[in-house]
Structure formats: C-alpha cells, structure tokens
C-alpha cells in the first residue's frame, strides 16, 4: 500500500515526524538557529488549543495579564535555586543600539552597552513574583490568580521542531494563596484542567501524577505532570503544574497581613503548557499519510474540494459547493459551529485532496459534476481512509444526509482518536516486579517497549541519585507517580525497602 | 463637584492620563526600563480588541502565523533603506549563556558569545520576507496573506505607557501580490478595516489618509494611517498600512513566475496596530472619574455589586445577584452574549462601586436588601454619571426591565461614545487658508488648538524639508491627506504653487 508520506513510522519514526511537519505545512526552519516558523495550519491548531484552554483557565477564575519579555539579571540572582536550574542557557541582551561597522555591515554600538544586561524570559516566576509583592498586602488581596500567553526562550543545544525549540509559545499560570493547602489545591486543580483538556480537546489520554524529586522544577516543592505516550512508546511530558510553597515568596518578598494582623509569606504555584503539545498530537495521531487532527482542534473540520475541469459546468459545481459550505457552517459539532472551508485554490483536485489528507483535516468532501447532478457528495474520512486492498475509501452520499450527520460524524472521529490513544496507553504500560525484568523489558532488541509500572520506596538524596543513575544507563527516566493510587504492598524494586507507591518508567522526549 | 481621580484633564492632561492608567488598574511600571506590566483590566481590553480585529483580518482572507522573535543582523543589512530607519535603537542579543561572576552574581559568559548577534524584532518585514521568498514560486502561490500577533521591541528613549514603550504588543500583516494594483488595493482594504474597527469597536472616529513622504515607513512607497484626535487636541496615529511596492521583494528576492513563464518581483504590503490603541481609547473616552470603556471592548459590560452588611440577609442578596447575572448573560448586546460579572471580592460596596467607575465598566448595578424586597436594581451608567448638582445618578428600576433593555442600553452607550468622538473631531478641525493663520492658530496661548486643514502642493525633497522645518518650529506635523477628497482649488499655503490636496496638521503623540 502506497502512502502519502515519503517515510513510514515503522522505517524511521524521527524522520517520519519531520516529514509530517513538512508535508502538513505545520512549520519550517526559519534560518534563525533553533527558532521555527509556525505556518498557518500549525498556527491554526495552536489557536484552537489556545481558545479551548483559555476558556478553561478563565472558568477556573484566572485573569490574563502581560509581563515584560526582558528580565534584569539581578532578578535571577535573588532566587539561588532557580538560577541553578535556569541560568545556564539563556539569551542575553547586552546592547540597545546598532551602528555601521565601517565595512558596510552593522554591529552593536559599544557606546550603547546596557548597564545591567537583560535576559529574554525563559519563564516568568521572577518578574511576576516581583509584581505580586507589589500587589499583595492583605489576606483580602488573596488569592491572586494570573495567567499569561507569551513567547519564552531557552537556548537549547539540540532542537527539534515543536518538542524543543529555542523560542516557543506557551501559557504560564502564576498564583498566590494564603495557605499551603490552598496552593496545593490550585496546583492539582490546574493539573486536572490540563488532563481533561488533553483528553477532551486533543484526544490524548495522559497519566497525571507527581514527578520524582530529581525532575522537579527548580525551586518547586512538588512538580506534577501529565504524561502522554507517543506511537514509538516514548513518553512526552505534555504539561506541568508546580507547588512552589513559600520558596519564591521568600526570595521575592511576597507577604500579606493575615486576618489576625500578622505578616505571613504567601504560597505560590505556577503551571504551563506549550506548543510542544502540537508535537504530542503529531506523534499520537499521525499515520503514514500524515497528520490526523482531532476535530476539536482542527482549524477546518470539513474541507470541500470542487473537481473543476475548466469547463462551463464548473460554475454549477462551485455554486453547489458554496451552498454546501453554508449548510455545514450552520450545523454544530462538539458544541461549536462546524468549521467548513471551500478550497478554491488554483491546483488540481487530486493535489488538493492529498494535501488535506496530509494536513489531517477530519473530513474531505469532493464534489464533481456527477455529484451535483445526483445531489450527492463524495466523503473521505481521515480516520478511515482505505478500503480493504488499499484503495481510497470515498463514500458517495446524499448532500442532505451529510449535512444532517456531520456533527455526529465529527464527534465519532474525535471519540475514535481518543479511544485509540487510550488503548495504546493501556497496551503500552507493563507492570514489572523487579529490576532484572526492567532490564530485559528495555533490552535493545525491543522496538517499542512503552513504559513499565514499578513499585518504589520514593528514596531521596543520594539513594535517589543511585536510582537515577541506574535508569540513565538504560536511557530511562521516572515519568511520574500516577495520581489516585491505592495503598500498595511489596518492596521497592530499587532499594528493597517497603514500597510506598508505583511509578511509571520509560524513555522520553 | 468632586471626581474620582486625583487630577483633572483641565489641570494637567499628561498627569491625568497616568492617573487613569494607575487608578483603573490598566498597567504599571515593571521595574524593567520602558516595559510595562499590563494588568487584567488593561489586558482584558486588549483581548477584546484582538478578538474583534482578528475576526476582521480572517474575514478578509488572512491567516495567522508565527515568526521568530530574533532576527539575525545580516537580515537588516540587506535592506539599506530599512536599516537607515530602524537600525538605530534595537535590543541586541550577543550571548547565550550566563555564568557566575565570582562575586555571587551573574554575568554573560564570554565563551558563549554569538557569532552573529541577534536583534529582537522591531518589526518583521525582513524575516517574513525571507519566508515569502521560499514560499512563492509561481503566480499560483499569490496572493500570500499573512498576519501575526506578537511582541516587538524598539528601544525608545522616552517612554509613556501604552503610547510608546520599549516592548509592545501588536499585529503585523504582511502580504505579497502579483501586481502593484492588487497590493495597493490590499493596503487600502486593510486601512479601511482599521478605520471601521476603530469606529465600530473602539467608538473612535478617525481620519484615514496618506502620510506625507517624510512620515513614510522606511522602505515604503506609500504609507497610510488612521489618525484620532485626543481630548487635548493632539493627534494619535492609531494604525498604519504600507504599500511597499517591490522594494522589500527586491532586497529579499521575492520573485514568481507569471502566467507567461517570466520571473517577476512580487509587490508587498504591511500593516499594523498595537497596544497604543488602548492609549487612544483612554485619551478619547476618559473623563475626570477615570476611563469609560466602549461596551464592545469592555471585558465586563455589566458589573453587579451586592451591598452586603455581614447580616443574615446577605445570602438572599447574593442569590438575587447570581440570578441577575445569569439572566443578563443570557441576553445579547452588540451581537454577542452580555458579559456580566458578579463582584464578590471582600471589600466595601462603595469602594467597589468607585473602583468600577474608575475602570469604566459601562454599567454598574448595585443591589441592596431594599432592591431585593422590591424586585429592583440600582443602575449606574458610566456615560451619564451625575445628576444636576453633581450627585451620583443611580436609577432604581425593576430587575426584569433592566434585563430586557440591557442590550439596547449597551448599544446606546456605544453609540453615544462614538457620537462624542465624532463631534469632538468635527469641532477640532479648523480650515485655514494661509500660513500666518496657522501660526496664530497654534499660538502658545491656545489650550486646545486641535488640527488645521490646509491646502498644499505636495512638495517633495528639499521643498518638503523646508515645510517640515517650518512646522517643527511650532511642534507641528502633517498627519495625513484625508482619503476621498474632491478636486481642490487655490494655492499651497507653503509654496504658493497650485495646491493638489488638503492635509491635516497638528501636534501629535
């Protein structure tokens, strides 16, 4: 069976990933090291994600703000532990003017050196915490529940589009509370927002849980994540939520007068998801014909391709398609009006059809002269592309029937993608009872080992370091300790001490 | 009559502007030179502007993308004229790592100096043009219609919140076309989108027209603007649209094969509006009690303040307010569901009332025990705040009546603000027939001179320079030559040559 991409997942998963990004017009290299251009189809998916997640962030009482791109060096010096984790690779602005270099080129003006260099934000705890210290005086000012949508820069040495880029887009939530309990509650509330959003909108079944101590955000007391499993069995951390305790409040002097008139440190949280999620969607839902976009986040859910032949009857076909587009747009799917596009670009119908298949539009409708005569449409469904024998499956149906059922069909496609993600995750997790079973499970011969689920005693300090080293030798990391575990019995597979919880272990992006 | 702000427009317009920004919680200094923190109410207004303008940008066929924050120095060197205009004050990234400075602080790592410095984008023509040169091969690829919402940085020496900040938020549209006619048509189409958006959504009556040669965007063939008049009579350029001809295409090699197989340069455009528009809204609609936000862009159009007294009957008041909030949210105003907030923050009702007056929420509803008993509400309307004699005007009306009429009331408030803006603009423009009349019109004694409308011969080169110098001595600039003028008679007030058009002249932000 011939597929639309130049490389299959089976042949080379990493090359396949890059080919989906290129062939589906999601993004491209920009010529600026580690930075990408997000093209309209990729950015359209991001806009849908933003809209749906933003609604959830607002519904939980948060307000959006905007804080500066630049952070003075001194802000980082205040939070020693935070600096340790982040200060290494960041873009630093040192000059504020360019002048001619005398050779026809430009150069930073030595006379315009900044007294204090500015860091391009890698994350905004320091600058937002400083604002919190101005805003918060009394218990009446709490909680402060803030979010921002922004670009951030981390000077990554090895970049991969969407997964790890020098500049990326994200939202970062930052909150301050009167007590540790409230802040922890907020941390878990937003973790659940992420889990539900990934499930409902991205059709991604993820595991929500706590990261081990060694994987915590620098300065955090607890870090929680949602972990998704890619089709090659690797884990992708798709979102994190941090309980920061009073660590940042103490460095940034976020204090409030409590009801009894005493000064207390606030407890803070932060949480974020990024354009990385687009990488998760590609590697979860893509197939050898390109991307398959879940209808909830598809910029266009239905694309109508008229089969024009430079003949007088073309006009009737275009008119028929316009009517269809209007009828579809008046329908509703997943609680919103159907997003239907009529593709009138000057290209061959077959080229357009395969273009939309590669982009992963959930439904592609082809309309030719015969369809118009019969009052029909030819429907291609992205999640059910081929007949037995490998021929493209294109179902002819009355136009009215399509219009009536399009909402249900999009719902079915969304549910189907989620069901596949759920089943892949279920099948990809193997409970394992001892270390040697971990070693044999991740033997090099195994193509897609997924994750193992093991008991551990949650060691800390040097004991944890030893565990991390053993895992590192097999290129493994602890993903998280899933939420809502019951009590467990048995011994830790690493230390032999009584186990306190189960953790998931796997390779990761 | 006592007002809610510490300073009036009459006493000190510039200080009044800053006080509105502070008292309405729109924005604040960030501690980072020239960069501000946009607070939730200010950012909420920006989000409304984005949503409404974005819909218009998409409805005219544009797609959103995202391009890198960083632009390599060499990209600027390609476009000599562009460099001349922009290369002076920009933030330059020279290092990608921080290390300890040996004194407990941090410093850019000398070993991590970038080979080629990166400029933080002041605008994106160069990086987007480079992408266009990759994307465009044939006439079939045209037009390319792209927009991005982004932050940009221009190292301004004197900054003023919203009007001129080092970092600001904007949208920048960039398009490429097969002919100069199509590109010019696009330039004017987007100018009209801005004009209509300002009028419909911001309640700002503006004048659309062409900027004189000396005010063109560096590298542009024509620059068009919408100009708004602030309450102190100064002009504020609220949006610009540039016809770039083949200037950028030539520097960036944007060529296409036309239908006859020949290679041609594309014609390009760019157009943008920014957070500066928030400054225009403040200085057009604000009064001595704070901001007045047009309902179309108000994050909350109706705010309900329960008058609680720590009494058992408080619960009944809150329940009544919750019902009211739901009933209002089920209504529609200006084509969207009414945005109604129930303010339950722990503060006194009077403090909250004045807080919302200063923020400029169009309608504030107060509900006390007597209102609940009578099935009433007390309505404060931001554009009609006082009775004769200076007492606050709070109209008691049946709850059902408010719910039924809220859509119409918000429409009236929106129309009223626009009518005031239209009238102020009309009254603020004075036709003047000779240079001495310009001089006496802008004599120092006059508080609010507005603009003058004069005939000119559209001089160029040295002749234009002379005009600009004469105006500069009076702190004046030519704002634009309004669109759609008829033929004119008479001589240029500057050169004495036959006039070809009328231009508007005034002081400006």
Coordinates of N, CA and C in Angstrom, one line a residue, chain B residues 13-207:
Chain B
X13 N -3.3 67.4 31.7 CA -3.7 66.3 30.9 C -2.8 65.1 31.0
X14 N -1.5 65.3 30.9 CA -0.5 64.2 31.0 C -0.5 63.5 32.3
X15 N -0.7 64.3 33.4 CA -0.8 63.6 34.7 C -2.1 62.9 34.9
X16 N -3.1 63.5 34.3 CA -4.4 62.8 34.3 C -4.4 61.5 33.6
X17 N -3.7 61.4 32.4 CA -3.5 60.2 31.7 C -2.9 59.1 32.5
X18 N -1.8 59.5 33.2 CA -1.1 58.5 34.0 C -2.0 58.0 35.2
X19 N -2.8 59.0 35.7 CA -3.6 58.6 36.9 C -4.7 57.7 36.4
X20 N -5.3 57.8 35.2 CA -6.3 56.9 34.7 C -5.7 55.5 34.7
X21 N -4.5 55.4 34.1 CA -3.8 54.1 33.9 C -3.6 53.4 35.3
X22 N -3.2 54.2 36.3 CA -3.0 53.7 37.6 C -4.3 53.3 38.3
X23 N -5.3 54.3 38.3 CA -6.5 54.1 39.1 C -7.4 53.1 38.5
X24 N -7.4 52.9 37.2 CA -8.2 51.9 36.5 C -7.5 50.6 36.4
X25 N -6.4 50.4 37.1 CA -5.6 49.2 37.1 C -5.4 48.7 35.7
X26 N -5.0 49.6 34.8 CA -4.7 49.2 33.4 C -3.3 48.6 33.2
X27 N -2.4 49.3 33.8 CA -1.0 48.9 33.6 C -0.1 49.6 34.7
X28 N 1.1 49.1 34.8 CA 2.0 49.7 35.8 C 3.5 49.6 35.3
X29 N 4.4 50.4 35.9 CA 5.8 50.2 35.6 C 6.2 48.8 36.1
X30 N 7.1 48.2 35.3 CA 7.5 46.8 35.6 C 8.8 46.7 36.4
X31 N 9.6 47.8 36.5 CA 10.9 47.7 37.0 C 11.9 47.4 35.9
X32 N 11.4 47.1 34.7 CA 12.3 46.9 33.6 C 12.1 48.2 32.7
X33 N 13.3 48.9 32.4 CA 13.2 50.1 31.7 C 12.3 50.1 30.5
X34 N 11.3 51.0 30.4 CA 10.5 51.1 29.3 C 9.5 50.0 29.0
X35 N 9.5 49.0 29.9 CA 8.5 47.9 29.7 C 7.4 48.0 30.8
X36 N 6.2 47.7 30.4 CA 5.1 47.8 31.4 C 4.5 46.5 31.7
X37 N 3.9 46.4 32.9 CA 3.0 45.2 33.2 C 1.6 45.6 32.8
X38 N 1.0 44.8 31.9 CA -0.4 45.1 31.5 C -1.3 44.3 32.5
X39 N -2.0 45.0 33.3 CA -2.8 44.3 34.4 C -4.1 43.7 33.8
X40 N -4.9 42.9 34.5 CA -6.0 42.2 34.0 C -7.0 43.1 33.2
X41 N -7.4 44.3 33.8 CA -8.4 45.1 33.1 C -7.8 45.6 31.8
X42 N -6.6 46.1 31.8 CA -6.0 46.6 30.6 C -5.8 45.4 29.6
X43 N -5.4 44.3 30.0 CA -5.2 43.2 29.1 C -6.5 42.6 28.6
X44 N -7.5 42.7 29.5 CA -8.9 42.3 29.0 C -9.4 43.1 27.9
X45 N -9.1 44.4 28.0 CA -9.5 45.3 26.9 C -8.7 44.9 25.6
X46 N -7.4 44.6 25.7 CA -6.6 44.2 24.6 C -7.1 42.9 24.0
X47 N -7.5 42.0 24.9 CA -8.0 40.7 24.4 C -9.3 40.9 23.5
X48 N -10.2 41.8 24.0 CA -11.4 42.1 23.2 C -11.0 42.8 21.9
X49 N -10.1 43.7 21.9 CA -9.6 44.3 20.6 C -9.1 43.2 19.7
X50 N -8.3 42.3 20.2 CA -7.7 41.3 19.4 C -8.7 40.4 18.8
X51 N -9.7 40.0 19.6 CA -10.8 39.1 19.1 C -11.5 39.8 18.0
X52 N -11.9 41.0 18.2 CA -12.7 41.7 17.2 C -12.0 42.0 15.9
X53 N -10.7 42.4 16.1 CA -9.9 42.8 14.9 C -9.5 41.5 14.2
X54 N -9.1 40.5 15.0 CA -8.7 39.2 14.4 C -9.8 38.6 13.5
X55 N -11.1 38.7 13.9 CA -12.2 38.2 13.1 C -12.2 38.9 11.8
X56 N -12.0 40.2 11.8 CA -12.0 41.0 10.6 C -10.8 40.7 9.7
X57 N -9.6 40.4 10.3 CA -8.4 40.1 9.5 C -8.7 38.7 8.8
X58 N -9.3 37.8 9.5 CA -9.6 36.5 8.9 C -10.7 36.6 7.9
X59 N -11.7 37.4 8.1 CA -12.8 37.6 7.2 C -12.3 38.1 5.8
X60 N -11.2 38.8 5.9 CA -10.6 39.4 4.6 C -9.6 38.4 4.0
X61 N -9.6 37.1 4.5 CA -8.8 36.1 3.8 C -7.4 35.9 4.4
X62 N -7.0 36.5 5.5 CA -5.7 36.4 6.0 C -5.6 35.2 7.0
X63 N -4.4 34.6 7.0 CA -4.2 33.5 8.0 C -3.1 33.9 9.0
X64 N -3.2 33.5 10.2 CA -2.2 33.8 11.2 C -1.1 32.8 11.2
X65 N 0.1 33.3 11.5 CA 1.4 32.5 11.5 C 2.1 33.0 12.7
X66 N 3.3 32.4 12.9 CA 4.2 32.9 13.9 C 5.6 32.8 13.4
X67 N 6.3 33.9 13.5 CA 7.7 34.0 13.0 C 8.6 34.3 14.2
X68 N 10.0 34.0 14.1 CA 10.9 34.2 15.2 C 11.0 35.6 15.8
X69 N 11.2 35.6 17.1 CA 11.4 36.8 17.8 C 12.8 37.4 17.4
X70 N 13.7 36.6 17.1 CA 15.1 37.0 16.8 C 15.3 37.1 15.3
X71 N 16.0 38.2 14.9 CA 16.4 38.4 13.5 C 17.9 38.6 13.4
X72 N 18.5 37.7 12.6 CA 20.0 37.9 12.5 C 20.3 39.3 11.9
X73 N 21.4 39.8 12.4 CA 21.9 41.1 12.0 C 21.9 41.2 10.5
X74 N 22.4 40.2 9.8 CA 22.6 40.2 8.3 C 21.3 40.5 7.6
X75 N 20.1 40.1 8.2 CA 18.9 40.3 7.5 C 18.6 41.8 7.4
X76 N 19.1 42.6 8.3 CA 18.9 44.1 8.3 C 19.8 44.7 7.3
X77 N 21.0 44.1 7.1 CA 22.0 44.7 6.2 C 21.5 44.6 4.8
X78 N 20.6 43.7 4.4 CA 20.1 43.5 3.1 C 19.3 44.7 2.6
X79 N 18.6 45.3 3.5 CA 17.6 46.3 3.1 C 18.1 47.7 3.6
X80 N 18.9 48.3 2.8 CA 19.6 49.5 3.2 C 18.7 50.6 3.7
X81 N 17.6 50.9 3.0 CA 16.8 52.0 3.4 C 16.1 51.6 4.8
X82 N 15.7 50.4 4.9 CA 15.1 49.9 6.1 C 16.0 50.0 7.3
X83 N 17.3 49.7 7.1 CA 18.3 49.8 8.1 C 18.4 51.2 8.6
X84 N 18.4 52.1 7.6 CA 18.6 53.5 7.9 C 17.5 54.0 8.9
X85 N 16.3 53.5 8.7 CA 15.2 53.9 9.5 C 15.1 53.2 10.8
X86 N 15.5 51.9 10.9 CA 15.3 51.2 12.1 C 16.5 50.7 12.9
X87 N 17.7 50.8 12.3 CA 18.8 50.1 12.9 C 19.3 50.8 14.1
X88 N 18.8 52.0 14.4 CA 19.4 52.7 15.5 C 19.2 52.1 16.9
X89 N 17.9 52.1 17.3 CA 17.7 51.7 18.7 C 16.9 50.3 18.7
X90 N 17.7 49.3 18.9 CA 17.1 48.0 19.0 C 17.8 47.1 20.0
X91 N 17.1 46.2 20.6 CA 17.7 45.3 21.6 C 18.5 44.2 20.9
X92 N 19.8 44.1 21.3 CA 20.7 43.2 20.6 C 21.1 42.0 21.6
X93 N 20.9 40.8 21.2 CA 21.3 39.6 21.9 C 22.7 39.3 21.5
X94 N 23.6 39.2 22.4 CA 25.0 38.9 22.0 C 25.6 37.6 22.6
X95 N 24.9 37.2 23.7 CA 25.4 36.0 24.4 C 24.2 35.0 24.6
X96 N 24.6 33.7 24.8 CA 23.5 32.7 25.0 C 23.7 32.0 26.3
X97 N 24.6 32.5 27.2 CA 24.7 31.8 28.5 C 25.2 32.8 29.6
X98 N 24.7 32.5 30.8 CA 25.1 33.3 32.0 C 26.0 32.4 32.8
X99 N 27.0 33.0 33.5 CA 27.8 32.3 34.4 C 28.0 33.1 35.7
X100 N 28.4 32.5 36.8 CA 28.7 33.3 38.0 C 29.8 34.3 37.7
X101 N 29.7 35.4 38.4 CA 30.7 36.5 38.1 C 31.8 36.4 39.2
X102 N 31.8 35.4 40.0 CA 32.8 35.2 41.1 C 32.6 36.1 42.3
X103 N 31.5 36.9 42.2 CA 31.1 37.8 43.4 C 29.7 37.5 43.9
X104 N 29.2 36.3 43.5 CA 27.9 35.9 43.9 C 26.8 36.4 43.0
X105 N 27.2 37.0 41.9 CA 26.3 37.5 40.9 C 26.4 36.7 39.6
X106 N 25.8 37.2 38.6 CA 25.8 36.5 37.3 C 26.3 37.5 36.2
X107 N 26.8 36.9 35.1 CA 27.3 37.8 34.0 C 27.3 36.9 32.7
X108 N 27.2 37.6 31.6 CA 27.2 36.9 30.3 C 28.5 36.1 30.2
X109 N 28.4 34.9 29.8 CA 29.6 34.1 29.6 C 30.4 34.5 28.4
X110 N 31.7 35.0 28.6 CA 32.4 35.4 27.4 C 32.6 34.3 26.4
X111 N 32.6 33.0 26.9 CA 32.8 31.9 26.0 C 31.5 31.6 25.2
X112 N 30.4 32.3 25.5 CA 29.1 32.0 24.8 C 28.7 33.2 24.0
X113 N 29.6 33.9 23.4 CA 29.3 35.0 22.6 C 28.7 34.4 21.2
X114 N 27.6 35.0 20.7 CA 27.1 34.5 19.5 C 28.0 35.0 18.3
X115 N 28.1 34.1 17.3 CA 28.9 34.5 16.2 C 28.3 35.7 15.4
X116 N 26.9 35.6 15.3 CA 26.2 36.7 14.7 C 25.2 37.2 15.7
X117 N 25.3 38.5 16.1 CA 24.3 38.9 17.1 C 22.9 38.8 16.5
X118 N 21.9 38.7 17.4 CA 20.5 38.6 17.0 C 19.8 39.9 17.5
X119 N 18.9 40.4 16.7 CA 18.2 41.6 17.0 C 16.8 41.1 17.5
X120 N 16.3 41.7 18.6 CA 14.9 41.4 19.0 C 14.0 42.2 18.0
X121 N 13.1 41.5 17.3 CA 12.4 42.1 16.2 C 11.7 43.5 16.6
X122 N 12.0 44.5 15.8 CA 11.3 45.8 15.9 C 10.1 45.8 15.0
X123 N 10.1 44.9 14.0 CA 9.0 44.7 13.1 C 9.6 43.5 12.2
X124 N 8.7 42.8 11.5 CA 9.2 41.5 10.9 C 9.3 41.5 9.4
X125 N 9.3 42.6 8.7 CA 9.4 42.6 7.3 C 10.5 41.7 6.8
X126 N 11.7 41.8 7.4 CA 12.9 41.1 6.9 C 12.7 39.6 7.1
X127 N 12.3 39.1 8.2 CA 12.2 37.7 8.5 C 11.0 37.1 7.7
X128 N 9.9 37.8 7.6 CA 8.8 37.3 6.9 C 9.0 37.3 5.4
X129 N 9.7 38.4 4.9 CA 10.1 38.4 3.5 C 10.9 37.3 3.1
X130 N 11.8 36.9 4.0 CA 12.7 35.7 3.7 C 11.9 34.4 3.6
X131 N 10.8 34.3 4.4 CA 9.9 33.2 4.3 C 9.1 33.3 3.0
X132 N 8.7 34.5 2.6 CA 7.9 34.6 1.4 C 8.8 34.2 0.2
X133 N 10.1 34.5 0.2 CA 10.9 34.1 -0.9 C 11.0 32.6 -1.1
X134 N 10.9 31.8 0.1 CA 10.8 30.4 0.0 C 9.5 29.9 -0.5
X135 N 8.4 30.6 -0.1 CA 7.0 30.1 -0.3 C 6.5 30.4 -1.7
X136 N 7.0 31.4 -2.3 CA 6.5 31.9 -3.5 C 7.3 31.5 -4.7
X137 N 6.8 30.7 -5.6 CA 7.5 30.3 -6.8 C 6.7 30.8 -8.1
X138 N 5.4 30.6 -8.0 CA 4.6 30.8 -9.2 C 3.4 31.8 -8.9
X139 N 2.8 32.3 -10.0 CA 1.6 33.2 -9.8 C 0.5 32.4 -9.0
X140 N 0.6 31.1 -9.1 CA -0.5 30.3 -8.4 C -0.3 30.4 -6.9
X141 N 0.9 30.8 -6.4 CA 1.1 30.9 -5.0 C 0.6 32.3 -4.4
X142 N 0.2 33.1 -5.3 CA -0.1 34.5 -4.9 C -1.7 34.7 -4.9
X143 N -2.2 35.6 -4.1 CA -1.5 36.4 -3.1 C -1.2 35.5 -1.9
X144 N -0.2 35.9 -1.1 CA 0.1 35.3 0.2 C -0.4 36.4 1.2
X145 N -1.3 35.9 2.1 CA -2.0 36.9 3.0 C -1.8 36.4 4.5
X146 N -0.8 37.0 5.2 CA -0.4 36.5 6.4 C -0.5 37.6 7.5
X147 N -0.8 37.2 8.7 CA -0.8 38.1 9.9 C -0.1 37.4 11.1
X148 N 0.5 38.2 11.9 CA 0.9 37.6 13.2 C 0.6 38.6 14.4
X149 N 0.2 38.0 15.5 CA 0.1 38.7 16.8 C 1.4 38.5 17.5
X150 N 2.1 39.5 17.9 CA 3.4 39.3 18.5 C 3.8 40.5 19.4
X151 N 4.9 40.3 20.1 CA 5.5 41.4 20.9 C 6.7 41.9 20.0
X152 N 6.9 43.2 20.0 CA 8.1 43.7 19.3 C 8.8 44.7 20.3
X153 N 10.0 45.0 20.0 CA 10.8 45.9 20.9 C 11.5 47.0 20.1
X154 N 11.3 48.2 20.5 CA 12.1 49.3 19.9 C 12.6 50.1 21.1
X155 N 13.9 50.3 21.1 CA 14.5 50.9 22.3 C 14.2 52.4 22.4
X156 N 13.0 52.8 22.7 CA 12.7 54.2 22.8 C 13.3 54.9 24.0
X157 N 13.8 56.1 23.7 CA 14.5 56.9 24.8 C 13.5 57.4 25.8
X158 N 12.4 58.0 25.3 CA 11.3 58.5 26.3 C 10.1 57.6 26.1
X159 N 9.7 57.0 27.2 CA 8.6 56.1 27.0 C 7.4 56.6 27.8
X160 N 6.2 56.2 27.3 CA 4.9 56.6 28.0 C 4.0 55.4 27.9
X161 N 3.4 55.0 29.0 CA 2.6 53.8 29.0 C 1.6 53.7 27.8
X162 N 1.6 52.6 27.2 CA 0.7 52.3 26.0 C 1.1 53.1 24.7
X163 N 1.5 54.4 24.9 CA 1.8 55.2 23.7 C 3.1 54.9 23.1
X164 N 4.1 54.7 23.9 CA 5.5 54.5 23.4 C 6.2 53.7 24.5
X165 N 6.3 52.4 24.3 CA 7.0 51.5 25.3 C 8.1 50.7 24.5
X166 N 9.1 50.3 25.2 CA 10.2 49.6 24.6 C 9.6 48.3 24.0
X167 N 8.9 47.5 24.8 CA 8.2 46.4 24.3 C 6.8 46.7 24.1
X168 N 6.2 46.3 23.0 CA 4.7 46.5 22.9 C 4.1 45.3 22.1
X169 N 2.8 45.1 22.3 CA 2.1 44.0 21.6 C 1.4 44.6 20.4
X170 N 1.4 43.9 19.3 CA 0.7 44.3 18.1 C 0.3 43.2 17.2
X171 N -0.4 43.5 16.1 CA -0.5 42.5 15.0 C 0.2 43.2 13.8
X172 N 0.9 42.4 13.0 CA 1.5 42.9 11.8 C 1.1 42.0 10.7
X173 N 0.4 42.6 9.7 CA 0.0 41.9 8.5 C 1.1 42.0 7.4
X174 N 1.3 41.0 6.7 CA 2.3 41.0 5.6 C 1.7 40.2 4.4
X175 N 1.7 40.9 3.2 CA 1.1 40.2 2.1 C 2.0 40.4 0.9
X176 N 1.9 39.5 -0.1 CA 2.6 39.6 -1.4 C 1.6 39.3 -2.5
X177 N 1.8 40.1 -3.6 CA 0.8 40.1 -4.7 C 1.5 40.1 -6.0
X178 N 0.7 39.7 -7.0 CA 1.2 39.6 -8.4 C 1.4 41.0 -9.0
X179 N 0.7 42.0 -8.6 CA 0.8 43.3 -9.2 C 0.7 44.4 -8.2
X180 N 1.2 45.6 -8.6 CA 1.2 46.8 -7.8 C -0.3 47.2 -7.5
X181 N -1.2 47.0 -8.5 CA -2.6 47.4 -8.3 C -3.2 46.6 -7.1
X182 N -2.9 45.2 -7.2 CA -3.5 44.4 -6.2 C -2.9 44.7 -4.8
X183 N -1.6 45.0 -4.7 CA -1.0 45.3 -3.4 C -1.5 46.7 -2.9
X184 N -1.8 47.6 -3.8 CA -2.3 48.9 -3.3 C -3.7 48.7 -2.8
X185 N -4.5 47.9 -3.6 CA -5.9 47.6 -3.2 C -5.9 47.0 -1.8
X186 N -5.0 46.1 -1.5 CA -4.8 45.4 -0.2 C -4.5 46.5 0.9
X187 N -3.5 47.3 0.6 CA -3.1 48.4 1.5 C -4.3 49.2 2.0
X188 N -5.2 49.6 1.0 CA -6.3 50.4 1.3 C -7.5 49.6 1.9
X189 N -7.5 48.3 1.6 CA -8.5 47.4 2.2 C -8.3 47.3 3.7
X190 N -7.0 47.1 4.1 CA -6.7 47.0 5.5 C -6.8 48.3 6.2
X191 N -6.5 49.4 5.5 CA -6.7 50.7 6.1 C -8.2 50.9 6.5
X192 N -9.1 50.5 5.6 CA -10.5 50.6 5.8 C -10.9 49.6 7.0
X193 N -10.3 48.4 7.0 CA -10.6 47.5 8.1 C -10.3 48.2 9.5
X194 N -9.1 48.9 9.5 CA -8.8 49.6 10.7 C -9.7 50.7 11.1
X195 N -10.1 51.5 10.0 CA -11.0 52.6 10.3 C -12.3 52.1 10.8
X196 N -12.9 51.1 10.1 CA -14.2 50.6 10.5 C -14.1 50.0 11.9
X197 N -13.0 49.2 12.2 CA -12.8 48.6 13.5 C -12.8 49.7 14.6
X198 N -12.0 50.8 14.4 CA -11.9 51.8 15.3 C -13.2 52.5 15.6
X199 N -14.0 52.7 14.5 CA -15.3 53.3 14.7 C -16.3 52.4 15.4
X200 N -16.4 51.1 14.9 CA -17.4 50.2 15.4 C -17.1 49.7 16.8
X201 N -15.8 49.4 17.0 CA -15.5 48.7 18.3 C -14.9 49.7 19.3
X202 N -14.1 50.6 18.9 CA -13.4 51.5 19.9 C -14.2 52.8 20.0
X203 N -15.3 52.9 19.2 CA -16.0 54.2 19.2 C -15.1 55.4 19.0
X204 N -14.2 55.2 18.1 CA -13.2 56.2 17.7 C -13.5 56.7 16.3
X205 N -13.8 57.9 16.1 CA -13.9 58.4 14.8 C -12.5 58.8 14.4
X206 N -12.0 58.3 13.3 CA -10.6 58.6 12.9 C -10.7 59.1 11.4
X207 N -9.6 59.7 11.0 CA -9.5 60.2 9.6 C -8.4 59.3 8.9

